[in-house]
Coordinates of C-alpha atoms in Angstrom, one line a residue:
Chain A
X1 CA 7.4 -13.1 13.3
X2 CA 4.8 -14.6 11.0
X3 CA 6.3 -12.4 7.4
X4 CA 3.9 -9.8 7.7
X5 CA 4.3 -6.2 7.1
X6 CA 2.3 -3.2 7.8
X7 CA 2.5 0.5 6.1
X8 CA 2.5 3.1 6.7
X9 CA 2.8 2.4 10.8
X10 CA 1.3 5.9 11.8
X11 CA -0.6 8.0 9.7
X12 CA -2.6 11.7 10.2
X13 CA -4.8 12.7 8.1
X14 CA -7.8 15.0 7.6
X15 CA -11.3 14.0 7.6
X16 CA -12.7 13.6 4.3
X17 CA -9.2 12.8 2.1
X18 CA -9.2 9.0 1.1
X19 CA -6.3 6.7 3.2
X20 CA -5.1 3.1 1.6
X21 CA -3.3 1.0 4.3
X22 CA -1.2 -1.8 2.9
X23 CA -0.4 -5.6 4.3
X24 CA 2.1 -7.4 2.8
X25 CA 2.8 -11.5 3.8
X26 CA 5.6 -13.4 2.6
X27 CA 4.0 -16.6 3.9
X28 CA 1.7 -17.2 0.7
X29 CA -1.2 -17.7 3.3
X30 CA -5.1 -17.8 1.4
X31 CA -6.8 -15.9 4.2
X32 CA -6.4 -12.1 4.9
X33 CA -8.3 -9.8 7.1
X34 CA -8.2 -6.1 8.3
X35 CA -9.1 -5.6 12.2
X36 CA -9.3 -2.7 14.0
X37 CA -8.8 -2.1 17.7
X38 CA -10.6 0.4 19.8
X39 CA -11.0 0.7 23.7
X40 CA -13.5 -1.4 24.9
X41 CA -14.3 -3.2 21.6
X42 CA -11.7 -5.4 21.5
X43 CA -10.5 -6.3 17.8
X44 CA -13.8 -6.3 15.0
X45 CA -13.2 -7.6 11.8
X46 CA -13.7 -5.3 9.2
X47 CA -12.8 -7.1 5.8
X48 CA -11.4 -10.6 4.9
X49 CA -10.2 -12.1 1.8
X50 CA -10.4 -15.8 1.3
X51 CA -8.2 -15.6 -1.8
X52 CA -6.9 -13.3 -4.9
X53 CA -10.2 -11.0 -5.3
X54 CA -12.2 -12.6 -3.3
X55 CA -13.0 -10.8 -0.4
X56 CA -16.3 -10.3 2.0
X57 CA -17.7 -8.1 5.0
X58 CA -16.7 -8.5 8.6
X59 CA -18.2 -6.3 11.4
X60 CA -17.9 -3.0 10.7
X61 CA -16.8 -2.6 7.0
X62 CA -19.1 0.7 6.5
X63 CA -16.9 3.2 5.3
X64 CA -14.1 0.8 4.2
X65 CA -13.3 -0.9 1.0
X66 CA -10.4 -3.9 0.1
X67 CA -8.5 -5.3 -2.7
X68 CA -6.6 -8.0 -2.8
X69 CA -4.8 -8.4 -6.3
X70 CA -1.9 -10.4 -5.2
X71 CA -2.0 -13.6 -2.5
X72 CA 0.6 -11.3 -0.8
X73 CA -1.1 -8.0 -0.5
X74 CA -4.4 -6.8 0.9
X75 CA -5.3 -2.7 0.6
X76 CA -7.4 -1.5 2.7
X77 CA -9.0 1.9 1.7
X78 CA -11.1 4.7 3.4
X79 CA -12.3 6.6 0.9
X80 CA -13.4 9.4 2.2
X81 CA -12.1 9.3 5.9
X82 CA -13.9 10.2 9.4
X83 CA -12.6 10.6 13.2
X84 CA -14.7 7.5 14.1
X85 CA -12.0 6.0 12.0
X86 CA -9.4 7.0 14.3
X87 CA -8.2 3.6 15.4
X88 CA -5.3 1.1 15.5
X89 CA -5.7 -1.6 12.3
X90 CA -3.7 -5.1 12.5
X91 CA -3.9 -7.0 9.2
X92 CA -3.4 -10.7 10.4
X93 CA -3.4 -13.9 8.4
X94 CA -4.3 -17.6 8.2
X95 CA -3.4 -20.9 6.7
X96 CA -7.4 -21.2 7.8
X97 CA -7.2 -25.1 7.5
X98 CA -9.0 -26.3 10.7
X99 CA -7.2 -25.0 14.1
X100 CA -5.0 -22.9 12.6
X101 CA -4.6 -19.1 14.2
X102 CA -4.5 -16.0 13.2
X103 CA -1.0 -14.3 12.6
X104 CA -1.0 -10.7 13.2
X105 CA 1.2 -7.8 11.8
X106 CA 2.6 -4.9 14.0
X107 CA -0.7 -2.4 13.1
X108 CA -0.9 1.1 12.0
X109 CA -1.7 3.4 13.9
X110 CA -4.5 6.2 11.7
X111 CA -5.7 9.1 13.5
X112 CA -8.0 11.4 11.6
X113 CA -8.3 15.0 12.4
Chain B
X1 CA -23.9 -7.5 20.0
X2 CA -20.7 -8.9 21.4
X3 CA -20.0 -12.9 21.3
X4 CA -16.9 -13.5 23.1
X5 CA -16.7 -11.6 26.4
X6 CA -14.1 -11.0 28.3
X7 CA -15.4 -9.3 32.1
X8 CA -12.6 -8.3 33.8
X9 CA -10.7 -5.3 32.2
X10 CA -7.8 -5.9 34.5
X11 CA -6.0 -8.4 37.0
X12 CA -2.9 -7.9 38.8
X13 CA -1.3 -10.7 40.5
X14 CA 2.7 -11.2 42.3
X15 CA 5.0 -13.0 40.6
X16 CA 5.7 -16.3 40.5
X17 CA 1.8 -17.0 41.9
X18 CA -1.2 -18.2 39.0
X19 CA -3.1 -15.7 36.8
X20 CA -6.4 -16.5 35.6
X21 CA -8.1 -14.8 33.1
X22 CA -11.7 -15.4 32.0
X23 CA -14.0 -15.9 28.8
X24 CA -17.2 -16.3 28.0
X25 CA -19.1 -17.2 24.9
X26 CA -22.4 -16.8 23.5
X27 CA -22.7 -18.6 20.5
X28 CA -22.2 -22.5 21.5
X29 CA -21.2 -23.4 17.3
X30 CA -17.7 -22.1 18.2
X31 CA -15.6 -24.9 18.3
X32 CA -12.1 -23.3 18.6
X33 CA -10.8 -20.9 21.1
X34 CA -7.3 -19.0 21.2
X35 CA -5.7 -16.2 23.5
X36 CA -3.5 -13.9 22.5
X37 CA -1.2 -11.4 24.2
X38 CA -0.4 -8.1 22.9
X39 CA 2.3 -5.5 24.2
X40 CA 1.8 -1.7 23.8
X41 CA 2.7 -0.9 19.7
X42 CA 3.2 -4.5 19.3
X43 CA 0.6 -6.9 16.8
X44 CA -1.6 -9.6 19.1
X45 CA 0.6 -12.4 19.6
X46 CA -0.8 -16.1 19.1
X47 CA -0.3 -17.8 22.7
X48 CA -2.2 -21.0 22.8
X49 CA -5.7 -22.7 21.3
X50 CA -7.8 -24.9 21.8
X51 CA -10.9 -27.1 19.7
X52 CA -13.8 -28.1 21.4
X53 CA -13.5 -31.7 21.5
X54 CA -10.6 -30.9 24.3
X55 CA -11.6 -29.7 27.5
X56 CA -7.7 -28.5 28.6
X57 CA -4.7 -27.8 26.4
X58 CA -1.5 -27.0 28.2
X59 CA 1.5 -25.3 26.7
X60 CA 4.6 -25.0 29.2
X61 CA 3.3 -22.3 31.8
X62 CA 0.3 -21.8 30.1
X63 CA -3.2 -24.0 30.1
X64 CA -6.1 -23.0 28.6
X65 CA -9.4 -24.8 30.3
X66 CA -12.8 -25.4 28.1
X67 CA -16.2 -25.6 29.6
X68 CA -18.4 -26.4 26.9
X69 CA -21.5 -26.3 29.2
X70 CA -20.7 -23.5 30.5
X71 CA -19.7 -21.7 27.5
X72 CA -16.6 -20.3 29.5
X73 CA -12.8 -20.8 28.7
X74 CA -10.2 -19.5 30.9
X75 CA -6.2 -18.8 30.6
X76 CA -4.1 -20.1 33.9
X77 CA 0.0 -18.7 33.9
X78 CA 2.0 -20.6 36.2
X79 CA 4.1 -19.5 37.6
X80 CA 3.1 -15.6 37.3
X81 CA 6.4 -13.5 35.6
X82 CA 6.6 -10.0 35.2
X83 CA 7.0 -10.0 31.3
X84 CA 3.7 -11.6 31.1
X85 CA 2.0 -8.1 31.7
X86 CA 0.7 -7.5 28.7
X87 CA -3.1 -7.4 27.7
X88 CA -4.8 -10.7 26.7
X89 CA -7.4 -11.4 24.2
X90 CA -9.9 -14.7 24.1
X91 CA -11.0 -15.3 20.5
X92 CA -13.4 -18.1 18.8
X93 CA -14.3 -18.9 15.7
X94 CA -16.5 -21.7 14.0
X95 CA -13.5 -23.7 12.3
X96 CA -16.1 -25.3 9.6
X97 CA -18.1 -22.4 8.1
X98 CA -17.0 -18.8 7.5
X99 CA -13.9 -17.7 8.3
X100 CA -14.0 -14.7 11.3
X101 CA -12.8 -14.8 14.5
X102 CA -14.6 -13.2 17.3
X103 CA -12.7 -11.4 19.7
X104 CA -13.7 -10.1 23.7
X105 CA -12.1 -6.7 24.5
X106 CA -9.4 -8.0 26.2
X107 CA -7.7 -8.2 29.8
X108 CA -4.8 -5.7 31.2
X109 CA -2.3 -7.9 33.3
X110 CA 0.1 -6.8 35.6
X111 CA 2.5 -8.8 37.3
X112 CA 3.7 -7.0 40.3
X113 CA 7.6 -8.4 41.0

């Protein structure tokens, strides 16, 4: 496993409260990013982080914010959540010199209600 | 609008015979391709890659083909075992500039013992 950590792993919650996810690496990797997976979509980025507060849009970041105040962690916060938000997030990361992959963690699994 | 596509939502094949799973591309700056396999409540798993100044890359029982021309990769497992059913995922990203990583929506493999 590629040191990465994902919490909570399932979460419920009711539409309109706010939701912070949390990754955590161990492998002092630059590059972060928040994916989520839905049927037929595949994974879509929704935020990245190219270092300690620097961080930029993917896909479908409406409705999503990040933070990254650490190299190790990267939040990712729905502040005011909706069931189109339902979904299964993987935070992955990267060395991102050239060919390098993307690592993934073990996902969390949000359904809003 | 989505760049990497994968067509076929599922394959079954017996054991110990070839997969292949398909992917195609839109965008022809993408110069590094990668699969990945992912169980059910598992993270994507990095499986093999690829840059585009190769046109195969093999790794064991697994060779991922390039067809620049055609803007088409494809993932061949041989020989077929039953703990490669898993879903797989095609991704590409533009190693250079930016830093996301497209990826198709994935294939359902079976392999029937």
């Amino acid at each position: 496993d590629a040191g990465i950590t994902q919490s909570p792993r399932h979460k419920v919650t009711e539409t309109g409260t706010p939701v912070t996810l949390r990754c955590h690496q161990t492998e002092n990797h630059r590059y972060m990013y928040w994916y989520r997976q839905d049927p037929g979509h595949g994974l879509r980025l929704i935020h990245y982080s190219y270092g300690v507060k620097d961080t930029d849009k993917g896909e479908v970041s409406d409705g999503y914010s990040v933070s990254r105040s650490k190299t190790e962690d990267f939040l990712l916060t729905l502040e005011s959540a909706t069931s189109s938000q339902t979904s299964v997030y993987f935070c992955a990361i990267s060395r991102r010199t050239d060919d390098s992959p993307l690592h993934f963690g073990n996902g969390t699994r949000l359904t809003v209600t | 609008d989505q760049q990497v596509k994968q067509n076929s939502p599922s394959l079954s094949v017996q054991e110990g015979r070839i997969s292949i799973l398909n992917c195609d591309y839109t965008n022809s700056m993408f110069d590094y391709f990668l699969w990945y396999k992912k169980y059910p409540a598992e993270g994507p798993t990095f499986l093999i890659s690829i840059s585009s100044i190769k046109d195969k890359n093999e790794d064991g029982r697994f060779t991922v083909f390039l067809n620049k021309s055609a803007k088409h990769l494809s993932l061949h497992i041989v020989p077929s075992q039953p703990g490669d059913s898993a879903v797989y995922f095609c991704a590409a990203s533009i190693s250079n500039t930016g830093n996301q990583f497209y990826f198709g929506t994935g294939t359902s493999l079976t392999v029937i013992p």
